[in-house]
mmCIF file of C-alpha atoms in Angstrom:
data_model
loop_
_atom_site.group_PDB
_atom_site.id
_atom_site.type_symbol
_atom_site.label_atom_id
_atom_site.label_comp_id
_atom_site.label_asym_id
_atom_site.label_seq_id
_atom_site.Cartn_x
_atom_site.Cartn_y
_atom_site.Cartn_z
ATOM 1 C CA MET O 5 14.965 23.156 -17.436
ATOM 2 C CA SER O 6 11.343 23.332 -16.356
ATOM 3 C CA THR O 7 9.672 20.155 -15.133
ATOM 4 C CA LEU O 8 6.023 21.166 -15.090
ATOM 5 C CA LYS O 9 3.376 18.485 -15.566
ATOM 6 C CA LEU O 10 0.724 18.069 -18.249
ATOM 7 C CA GLY O 11 -2.429 19.997 -17.373
ATOM 8 C CA LYS O 12 -0.478 22.600 -15.365
ATOM 9 C CA ILE O 13 -1.611 26.222 -15.772
ATOM 10 C CA ILE O 14 1.345 28.366 -16.819
ATOM 11 C CA GLN O 15 2.438 31.832 -17.881
ATOM 12 C CA VAL O 16 4.651 32.259 -20.931
ATOM 13 C CA PRO O 17 5.930 35.038 -23.188
ATOM 14 C CA TYR O 18 5.312 34.384 -26.884
ATOM 15 C CA LYS O 19 6.117 36.709 -29.797
ATOM 16 C CA SER O 20 6.125 39.826 -27.569
ATOM 17 C CA GLY O 21 2.846 38.932 -25.847
ATOM 18 C CA ILE O 22 2.391 37.194 -22.502
ATOM 19 C CA TYR O 23 -0.198 34.449 -22.111
ATOM 20 C CA VAL O 24 -1.758 32.134 -19.554
ATOM 21 C CA GLY O 25 -2.109 28.630 -20.881
ATOM 22 C CA GLU O 26 -2.314 24.948 -20.120
ATOM 23 C CA ILE O 27 0.408 22.424 -20.895
ATOM 24 C CA VAL O 28 -1.159 19.833 -23.185
ATOM 25 C CA GLU O 29 1.902 17.946 -24.445
ATOM 26 C CA ASP O 30 5.581 17.495 -23.596
ATOM 27 C CA ARG O 31 7.654 17.801 -26.781
ATOM 28 C CA GLY O 32 11.183 17.374 -25.512
ATOM 29 C CA ASP O 33 12.654 20.877 -25.212
ATOM 30 C CA ASN O 34 9.190 22.433 -25.701
ATOM 31 C CA TYR O 35 5.713 22.242 -24.278
ATOM 32 C CA LEU O 36 2.623 22.448 -26.440
ATOM 33 C CA ILE O 37 0.526 25.144 -24.769
ATOM 34 C CA LYS O 38 -3.218 25.806 -25.110
ATOM 35 C CA THR O 39 -3.964 29.543 -24.787
ATOM 36 C CA LEU O 40 -6.395 30.435 -21.995
ATOM 37 C CA ALA O 41 -5.871 34.190 -21.439
ATOM 38 C CA VAL O 42 -3.861 37.223 -22.595
ATOM 39 C CA LEU O 43 -1.814 39.075 -19.971
ATOM 40 C CA LYS O 44 0.063 41.402 -22.343
ATOM 41 C CA HIS O 45 -0.923 42.156 -25.930
ATOM 42 C CA PRO O 46 1.805 41.610 -28.572
ATOM 43 C CA MET O 47 3.690 44.694 -29.743
ATOM 44 C CA GLN O 48 2.825 46.207 -33.077
ATOM 45 C CA GLY O 49 5.511 46.824 -35.680
ATOM 46 C CA ASP O 50 8.705 45.032 -36.649
ATOM 47 C CA LEU O 51 9.910 42.791 -33.815
ATOM 48 C CA HIS O 52 13.446 42.802 -35.248
ATOM 49 C CA HIS O 53 13.541 46.609 -35.140
ATOM 50 C CA PRO O 54 11.402 47.457 -32.108
ATOM 51 C CA LYS O 55 9.880 50.922 -31.861
ATOM 52 C CA GLN O 56 11.082 51.910 -35.325
ATOM 53 C CA VAL O 57 8.821 53.060 -38.151
ATOM 54 C CA GLU O 58 11.219 54.081 -40.922
ATOM 55 C CA ASN O 59 12.628 51.522 -43.363
ATOM 56 C CA VAL O 60 10.833 48.602 -41.683
ATOM 57 C CA ILE O 61 7.728 46.574 -42.425
ATOM 58 C CA PHE O 62 5.251 47.648 -39.754
ATOM 59 C CA HIS O 63 3.271 44.514 -38.863
ATOM 60 C CA GLU O 64 -0.152 44.395 -37.285
ATOM 61 C CA ARG O 65 -0.019 41.685 -34.622
ATOM 62 C CA LYS O 66 -3.061 40.090 -33.038
ATOM 63 C CA ALA O 67 -3.052 38.128 -29.810
ATOM 64 C CA LEU O 68 -3.315 34.348 -29.882
ATOM 65 C CA SER O 69 -6.900 33.114 -30.032
ATOM 66 C CA GLN O 70 -8.615 31.339 -27.170
ATOM 67 C CA TYR O 71 -7.509 27.684 -27.121
ATOM 68 C CA GLU O 72 -4.953 28.295 -29.910
ATOM 69 C CA LYS O 73 -2.000 25.970 -29.413
ATOM 70 C CA PHE O 74 1.667 26.915 -29.715
ATOM 71 C CA ASN O 75 5.084 25.552 -28.821
ATOM 72 C CA ALA O 76 7.093 27.220 -26.063
ATOM 73 C CA LEU O 77 10.563 26.432 -24.803
ATOM 74 C CA LYS O 78 10.382 24.789 -21.392
ATOM 75 C CA ASP O 79 12.955 27.245 -20.023
ATOM 76 C CA ILE O 80 10.595 30.236 -20.402
ATOM 77 C CA VAL O 81 7.433 28.597 -19.034
ATOM 78 C CA THR O 82 6.545 29.380 -15.405
ATOM 79 C CA ALA O 83 3.715 28.226 -13.171
ATOM 80 C CA TYR O 84 0.696 30.540 -12.978
ATOM 81 C CA THR O 85 -0.887 30.548 -9.532
ATOM 82 C CA GLU O 86 -3.612 33.202 -9.882
ATOM 83 C CA PRO O 87 -7.169 32.368 -10.966
ATOM 84 C CA VAL O 88 -7.260 32.064 -14.766
ATOM 85 C CA PRO O 89 -8.878 35.191 -16.211
ATOM 86 C CA ASP O 90 -11.708 34.934 -18.706
ATOM 87 C CA TYR O 91 -10.172 35.030 -22.202
ATOM 88 C CA GLY O 92 -12.417 37.799 -23.567
ATOM 89 C CA THR O 93 -11.941 39.991 -20.504
ATOM 90 C CA SER O 94 -8.185 39.419 -20.492
ATOM 91 C CA LEU O 95 -7.927 40.288 -24.190
ATOM 92 C CA LYS O 96 -9.967 43.460 -23.691
ATOM 93 C CA ASN O 97 -7.854 44.483 -20.687
ATOM 94 C CA SER O 98 -4.594 43.832 -22.542
ATOM 95 C CA VAL O 99 -5.756 45.987 -25.485
ATOM 96 C CA ILE O 100 -6.818 48.807 -23.144
ATOM 97 C CA ALA O 101 -3.490 48.681 -21.268
ATOM 98 C CA TYR O 102 -1.487 48.734 -24.513
ATOM 99 C CA LYS O 103 -3.541 51.626 -25.911
ATOM 100 C CA GLU O 104 -2.996 53.609 -22.696
ATOM 101 C CA LYS O 105 0.731 52.951 -22.821
ATOM 102 C CA LEU O 106 0.922 54.095 -26.455
ATOM 103 C CA ALA O 107 -1.222 57.184 -25.836
ATOM 104 C CA ASN O 108 0.946 58.349 -22.908
ATOM 105 C CA LYS O 109 3.829 59.437 -25.134
ATOM 106 C CA ALA O 110 3.476 61.052 -28.538
ATOM 107 C CA ASN O 111 6.066 59.819 -31.031
ATOM 108 C CA ASP O 112 6.088 58.265 -34.494
ATOM 109 C CA TYR O 113 6.232 54.685 -33.217
ATOM 110 C CA ASN O 114 3.390 55.088 -30.716
ATOM 111 C CA THR O 115 1.200 56.787 -33.328
ATOM 112 C CA ALA O 116 1.810 53.985 -35.860
ATOM 113 C CA ALA O 117 1.424 51.254 -33.237
ATOM 114 C CA LEU O 118 -1.840 52.717 -31.962
ATOM 115 C CA LYS O 119 -3.212 52.873 -35.519
ATOM 116 C CA ALA O 120 -2.134 49.239 -36.134
ATOM 117 C CA LEU O 121 -3.662 48.103 -32.833
ATOM 118 C CA GLU O 122 -6.946 49.822 -33.671
ATOM 119 C CA THR O 123 -6.972 48.056 -37.052
ATOM 120 C CA VAL O 124 -6.328 44.692 -35.347
ATOM 121 C CA GLU O 125 -9.046 45.440 -32.817
ATOM 122 C CA SER O 126 -11.665 46.318 -35.443
ATOM 123 C CA SER O 127 -10.672 43.441 -37.757
ATOM 124 C CA TYR O 128 -10.261 40.574 -35.278
ATOM 125 C CA TYR O 129 -11.660 41.480 -31.872
ATOM 126 C CA LEU O 130 -15.371 41.822 -32.502
ATOM 127 C CA GLY O 131 -17.347 42.912 -29.488
ATOM 128 C CA LEU O 132 -14.469 44.302 -27.427
#
């Protein structure tokens, strides 16, 4: 089990995204994390049926907001030793990287995911 201290800058996967954050509270088996940057944008679609488009509810998923807090299991939290990226820049870069990945291969999932990501981007990420 992880034994990181309060105030430590960490990296953690959360709901198919990867974030840089700060530990703000120890909650037993979990840490309460404050979001500082986005390293990988969350996947679009149904997380229980990844990369499927038929007979599933295709969810639009936005990244966690700057300073949004969430619980993460201590076992999946690791120290982050790089300089903390600017939140806005990191979000923009994660969207660009995900779009490029989706555009590289034409299939039903990538088409639907790209459309969902563009909707998320226009609805939530003003100024990207």
